[in-house]
PDB file of C-alpha atoms and ligand atoms in Angstrom:
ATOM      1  CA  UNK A   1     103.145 137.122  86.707  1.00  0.00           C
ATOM      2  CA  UNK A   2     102.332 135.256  89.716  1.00  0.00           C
ATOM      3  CA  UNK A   3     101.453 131.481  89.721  1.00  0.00           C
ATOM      4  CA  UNK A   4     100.857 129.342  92.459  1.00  0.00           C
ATOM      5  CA  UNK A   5     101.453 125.418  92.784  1.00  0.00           C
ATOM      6  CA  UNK A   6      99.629 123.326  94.896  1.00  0.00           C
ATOM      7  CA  UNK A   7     100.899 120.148  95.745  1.00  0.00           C
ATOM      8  CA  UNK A   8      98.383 117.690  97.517  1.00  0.00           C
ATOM      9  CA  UNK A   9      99.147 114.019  99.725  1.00  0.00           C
ATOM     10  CA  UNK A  10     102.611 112.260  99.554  1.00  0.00           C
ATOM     11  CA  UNK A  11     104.228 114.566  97.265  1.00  0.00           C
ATOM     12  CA  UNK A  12     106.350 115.676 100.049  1.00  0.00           C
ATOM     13  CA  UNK A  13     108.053 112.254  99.355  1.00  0.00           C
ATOM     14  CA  UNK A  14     108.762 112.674  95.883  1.00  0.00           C
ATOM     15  CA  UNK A  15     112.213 111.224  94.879  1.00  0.00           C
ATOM     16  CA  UNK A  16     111.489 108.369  97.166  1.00  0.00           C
ATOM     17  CA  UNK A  17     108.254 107.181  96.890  1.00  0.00           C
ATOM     18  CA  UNK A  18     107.754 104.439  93.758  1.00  0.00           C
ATOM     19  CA  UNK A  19     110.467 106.157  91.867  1.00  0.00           C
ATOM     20  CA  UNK A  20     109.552 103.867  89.205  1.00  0.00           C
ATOM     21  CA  UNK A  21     106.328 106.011  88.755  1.00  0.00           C
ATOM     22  CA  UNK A  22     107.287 109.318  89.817  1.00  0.00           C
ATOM     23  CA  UNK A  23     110.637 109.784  89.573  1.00  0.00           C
ATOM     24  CA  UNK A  24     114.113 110.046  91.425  1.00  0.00           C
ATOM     25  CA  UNK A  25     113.554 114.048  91.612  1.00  0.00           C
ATOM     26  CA  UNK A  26     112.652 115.897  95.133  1.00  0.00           C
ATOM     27  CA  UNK A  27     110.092 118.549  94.237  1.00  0.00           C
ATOM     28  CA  UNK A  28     112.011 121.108  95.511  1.00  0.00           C
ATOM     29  CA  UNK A  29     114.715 120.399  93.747  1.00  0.00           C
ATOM     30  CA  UNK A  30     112.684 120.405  90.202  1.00  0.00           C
ATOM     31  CA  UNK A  31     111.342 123.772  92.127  1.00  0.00           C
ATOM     32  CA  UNK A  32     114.376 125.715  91.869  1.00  0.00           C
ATOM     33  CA  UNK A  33     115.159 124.312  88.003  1.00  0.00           C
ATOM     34  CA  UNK A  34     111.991 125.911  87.123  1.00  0.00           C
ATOM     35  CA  UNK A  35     112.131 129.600  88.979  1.00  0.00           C
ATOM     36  CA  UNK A  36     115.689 129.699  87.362  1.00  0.00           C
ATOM     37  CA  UNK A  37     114.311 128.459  83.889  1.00  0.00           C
ATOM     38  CA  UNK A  38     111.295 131.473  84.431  1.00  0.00           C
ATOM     39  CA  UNK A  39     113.026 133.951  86.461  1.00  0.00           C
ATOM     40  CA  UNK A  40     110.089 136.586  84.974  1.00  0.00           C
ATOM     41  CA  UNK A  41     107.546 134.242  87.176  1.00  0.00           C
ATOM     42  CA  UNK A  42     107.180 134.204  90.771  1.00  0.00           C
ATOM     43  CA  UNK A  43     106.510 130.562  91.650  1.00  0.00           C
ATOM     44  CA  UNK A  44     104.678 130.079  94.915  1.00  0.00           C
ATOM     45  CA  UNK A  45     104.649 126.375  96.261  1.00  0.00           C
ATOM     46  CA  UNK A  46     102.678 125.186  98.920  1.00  0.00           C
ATOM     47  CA  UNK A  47     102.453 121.249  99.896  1.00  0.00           C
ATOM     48  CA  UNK A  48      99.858 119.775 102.044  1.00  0.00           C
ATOM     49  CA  UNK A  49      98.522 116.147 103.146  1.00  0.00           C
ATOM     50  CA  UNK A  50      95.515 118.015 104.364  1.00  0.00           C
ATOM     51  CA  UNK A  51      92.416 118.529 102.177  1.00  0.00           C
ATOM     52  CA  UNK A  52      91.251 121.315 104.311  1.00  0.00           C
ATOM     53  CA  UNK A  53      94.877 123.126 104.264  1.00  0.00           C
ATOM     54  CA  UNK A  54      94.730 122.790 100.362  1.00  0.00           C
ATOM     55  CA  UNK A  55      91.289 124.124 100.094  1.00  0.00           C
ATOM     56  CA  UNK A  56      92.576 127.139 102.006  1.00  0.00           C
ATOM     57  CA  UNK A  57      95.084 127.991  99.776  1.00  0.00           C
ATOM     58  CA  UNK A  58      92.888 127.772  97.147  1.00  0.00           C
ATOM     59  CA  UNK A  59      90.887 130.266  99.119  1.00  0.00           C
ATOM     60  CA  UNK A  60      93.871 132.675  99.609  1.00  0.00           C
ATOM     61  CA  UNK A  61      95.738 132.583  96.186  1.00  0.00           C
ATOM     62  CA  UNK A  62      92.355 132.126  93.646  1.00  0.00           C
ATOM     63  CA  UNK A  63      91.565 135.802  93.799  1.00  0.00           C
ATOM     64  CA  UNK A  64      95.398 137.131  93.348  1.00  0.00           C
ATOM     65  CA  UNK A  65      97.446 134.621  91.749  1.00  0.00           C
ATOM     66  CA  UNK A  66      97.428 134.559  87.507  1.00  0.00           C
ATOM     67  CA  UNK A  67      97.503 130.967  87.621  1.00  0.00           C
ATOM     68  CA  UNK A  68      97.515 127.948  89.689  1.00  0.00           C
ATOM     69  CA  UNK A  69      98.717 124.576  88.915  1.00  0.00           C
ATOM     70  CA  UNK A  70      97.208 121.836  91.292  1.00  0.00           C
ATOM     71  CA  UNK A  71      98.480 118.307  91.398  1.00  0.00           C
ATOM     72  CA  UNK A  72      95.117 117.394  94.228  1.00  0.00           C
ATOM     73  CA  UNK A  73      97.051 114.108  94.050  1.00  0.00           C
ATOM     74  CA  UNK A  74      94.774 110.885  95.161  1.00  0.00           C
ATOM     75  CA  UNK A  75      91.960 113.878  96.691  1.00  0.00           C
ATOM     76  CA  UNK A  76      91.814 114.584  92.789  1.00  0.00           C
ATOM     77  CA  UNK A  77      89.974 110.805  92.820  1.00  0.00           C
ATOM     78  CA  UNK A  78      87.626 111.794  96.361  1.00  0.00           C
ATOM     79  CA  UNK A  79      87.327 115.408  96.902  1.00  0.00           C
ATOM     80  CA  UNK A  80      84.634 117.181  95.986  1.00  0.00           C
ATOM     81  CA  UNK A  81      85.163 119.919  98.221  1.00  0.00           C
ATOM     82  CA  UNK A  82      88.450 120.338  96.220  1.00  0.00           C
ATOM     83  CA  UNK A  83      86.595 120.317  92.913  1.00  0.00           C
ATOM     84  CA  UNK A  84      83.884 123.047  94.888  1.00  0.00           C
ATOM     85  CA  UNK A  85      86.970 125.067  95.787  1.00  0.00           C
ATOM     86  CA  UNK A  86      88.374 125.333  92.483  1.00  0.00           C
ATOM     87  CA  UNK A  87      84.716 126.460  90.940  1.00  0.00           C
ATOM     88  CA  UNK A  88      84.669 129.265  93.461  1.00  0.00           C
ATOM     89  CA  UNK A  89      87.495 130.904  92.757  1.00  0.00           C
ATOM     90  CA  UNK A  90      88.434 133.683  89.790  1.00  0.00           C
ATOM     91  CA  UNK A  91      91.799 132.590  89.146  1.00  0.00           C
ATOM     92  CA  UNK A  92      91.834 129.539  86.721  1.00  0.00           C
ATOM     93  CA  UNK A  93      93.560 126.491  87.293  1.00  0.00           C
ATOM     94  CA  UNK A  94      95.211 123.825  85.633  1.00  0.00           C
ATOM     95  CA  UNK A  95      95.289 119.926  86.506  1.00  0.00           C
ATOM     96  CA  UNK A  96      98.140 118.086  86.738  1.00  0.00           C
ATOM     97  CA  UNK A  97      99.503 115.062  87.534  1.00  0.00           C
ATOM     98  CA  UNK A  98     102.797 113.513  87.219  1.00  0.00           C
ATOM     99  CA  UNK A  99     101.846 110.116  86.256  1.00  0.00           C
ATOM    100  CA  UNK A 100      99.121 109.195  83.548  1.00  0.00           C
ATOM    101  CA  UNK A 101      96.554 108.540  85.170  1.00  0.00           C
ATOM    102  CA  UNK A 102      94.232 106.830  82.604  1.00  0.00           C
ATOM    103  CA  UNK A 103      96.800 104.085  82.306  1.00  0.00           C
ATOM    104  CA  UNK A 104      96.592 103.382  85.833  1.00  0.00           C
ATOM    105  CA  UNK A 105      94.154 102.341  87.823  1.00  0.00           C
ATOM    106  CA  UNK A 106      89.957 102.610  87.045  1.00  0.00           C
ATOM    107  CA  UNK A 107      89.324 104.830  90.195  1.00  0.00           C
ATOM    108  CA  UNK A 108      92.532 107.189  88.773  1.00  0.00           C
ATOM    109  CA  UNK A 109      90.454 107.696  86.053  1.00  0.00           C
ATOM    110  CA  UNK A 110      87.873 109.622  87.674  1.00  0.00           C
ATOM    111  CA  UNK A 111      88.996 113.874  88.543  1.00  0.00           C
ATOM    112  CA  UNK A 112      86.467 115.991  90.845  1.00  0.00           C
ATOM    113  CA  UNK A 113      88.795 118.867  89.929  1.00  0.00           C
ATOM    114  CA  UNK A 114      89.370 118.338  85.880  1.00  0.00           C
ATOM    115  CA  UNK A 115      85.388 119.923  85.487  1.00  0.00           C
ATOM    116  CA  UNK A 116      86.667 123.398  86.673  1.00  0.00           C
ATOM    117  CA  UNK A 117      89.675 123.564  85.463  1.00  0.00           C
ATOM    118  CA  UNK A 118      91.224 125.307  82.336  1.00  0.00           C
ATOM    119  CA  UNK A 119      92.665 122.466  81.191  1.00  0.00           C
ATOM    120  CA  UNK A 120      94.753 118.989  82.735  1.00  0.00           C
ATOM    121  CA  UNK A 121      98.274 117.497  82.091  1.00  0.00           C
ATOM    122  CA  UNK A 122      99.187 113.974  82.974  1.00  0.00           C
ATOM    123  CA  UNK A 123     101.714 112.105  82.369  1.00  0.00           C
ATOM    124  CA  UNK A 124     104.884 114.019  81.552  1.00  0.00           C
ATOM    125  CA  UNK A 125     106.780 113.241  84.857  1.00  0.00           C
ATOM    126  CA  UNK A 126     107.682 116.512  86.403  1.00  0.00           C
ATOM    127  CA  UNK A 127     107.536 118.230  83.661  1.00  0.00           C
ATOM    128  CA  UNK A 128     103.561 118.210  83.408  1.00  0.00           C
ATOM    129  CA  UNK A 129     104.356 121.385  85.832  1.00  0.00           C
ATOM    130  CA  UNK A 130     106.770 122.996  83.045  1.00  0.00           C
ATOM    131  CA  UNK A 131     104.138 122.155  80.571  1.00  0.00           C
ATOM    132  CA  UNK A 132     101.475 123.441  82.791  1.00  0.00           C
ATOM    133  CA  UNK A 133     103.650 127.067  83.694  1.00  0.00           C
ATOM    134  CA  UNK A 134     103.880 127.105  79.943  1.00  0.00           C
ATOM    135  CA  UNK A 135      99.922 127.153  79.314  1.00  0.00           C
ATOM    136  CA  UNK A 136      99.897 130.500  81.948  1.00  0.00           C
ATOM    137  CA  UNK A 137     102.395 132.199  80.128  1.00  0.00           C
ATOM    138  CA  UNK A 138     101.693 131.420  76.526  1.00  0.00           C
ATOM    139  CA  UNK A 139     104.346 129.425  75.028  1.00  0.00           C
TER     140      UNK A 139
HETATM  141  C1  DQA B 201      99.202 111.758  91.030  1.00  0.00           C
HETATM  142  C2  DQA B 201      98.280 110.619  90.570  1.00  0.00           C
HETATM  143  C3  DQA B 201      97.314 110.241  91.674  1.00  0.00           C
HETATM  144  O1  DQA B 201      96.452 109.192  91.229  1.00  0.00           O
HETATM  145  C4  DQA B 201      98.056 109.756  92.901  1.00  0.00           C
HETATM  146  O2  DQA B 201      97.150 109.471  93.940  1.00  0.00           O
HETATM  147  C5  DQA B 201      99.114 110.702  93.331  1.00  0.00           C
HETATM  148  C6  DQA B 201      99.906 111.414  92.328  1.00  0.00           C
HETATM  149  C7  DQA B 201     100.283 112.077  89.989  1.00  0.00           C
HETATM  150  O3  DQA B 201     100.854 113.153  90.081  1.00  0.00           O
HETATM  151  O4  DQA B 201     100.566 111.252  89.120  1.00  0.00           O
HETATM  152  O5  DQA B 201      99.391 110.814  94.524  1.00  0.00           O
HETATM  153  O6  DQA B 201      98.417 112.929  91.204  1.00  0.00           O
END
């Protein structure tokens, strides 16, 4: 089984940015926890900043990969050209985030994406990707 995540803008500096809110972890770090915890899974991980580079990769995994777990981070609030992207492609995705986003916030309320998607998980800290993985495979 092949799943892909998709990390949008300023996850690159998770462990440092507002720990308080997303953690102490790096995400690479969490990364390897979870290919060792599913070593039956290949994990693809690709980060971007760029809405256009994430829309891409939606392009090139949503016809191959069995899953895809996108935390759009803030574009999840703005994009609708990520939301589009995730409509045109076969393989379904799941929302996450790592924060919950409905106790934040008004404008973190609102998801272009969560329309298209198979389902969303916020909230759980890193693990809304373990809980996410876990939706693919059926556990
Ligand atoms: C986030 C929540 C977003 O509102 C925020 O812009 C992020 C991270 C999360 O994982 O909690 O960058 O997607």
């Amino acid at each position: 089984m092949k799943i892909q995540i998709i990390n949008g803008p300023n996850l690159n500096l998770l462990g440092t940015r507002e720990p308080g809110i997303y953690g102490e972890m790096n995400f690479e770090a969490y990364l390897e926890e979870l290919r060792n915890e599913f070593p039956g899974v290949e994990i693809g991980y690709f980060q971007s900043n760029i809405e256009g580079e994430i829309i891409d990769k939606l392009h090139q995994t949503g016809f191959s990969a069995d899953g895809i777990i996108l935390n759009a981070a803030a574009y999840t609030h703005t994009s609708v050209a990520i939301g589009d992207a995730v409509k045109a492609i076969k393989t379904p995705v799941v929302e996450v985030h790592i924060s919950n986003i409905f106790s934040r916030e008004d404008f973190r309320h609102v998801s272009f994406i969560a329309p298209y998607c198979r389902g969303s998980i916020a909230g759980f800290g890193l693990s809304s990707y373990r809980l996410a993985l876990m939706s693919f495979i059926g556990i």
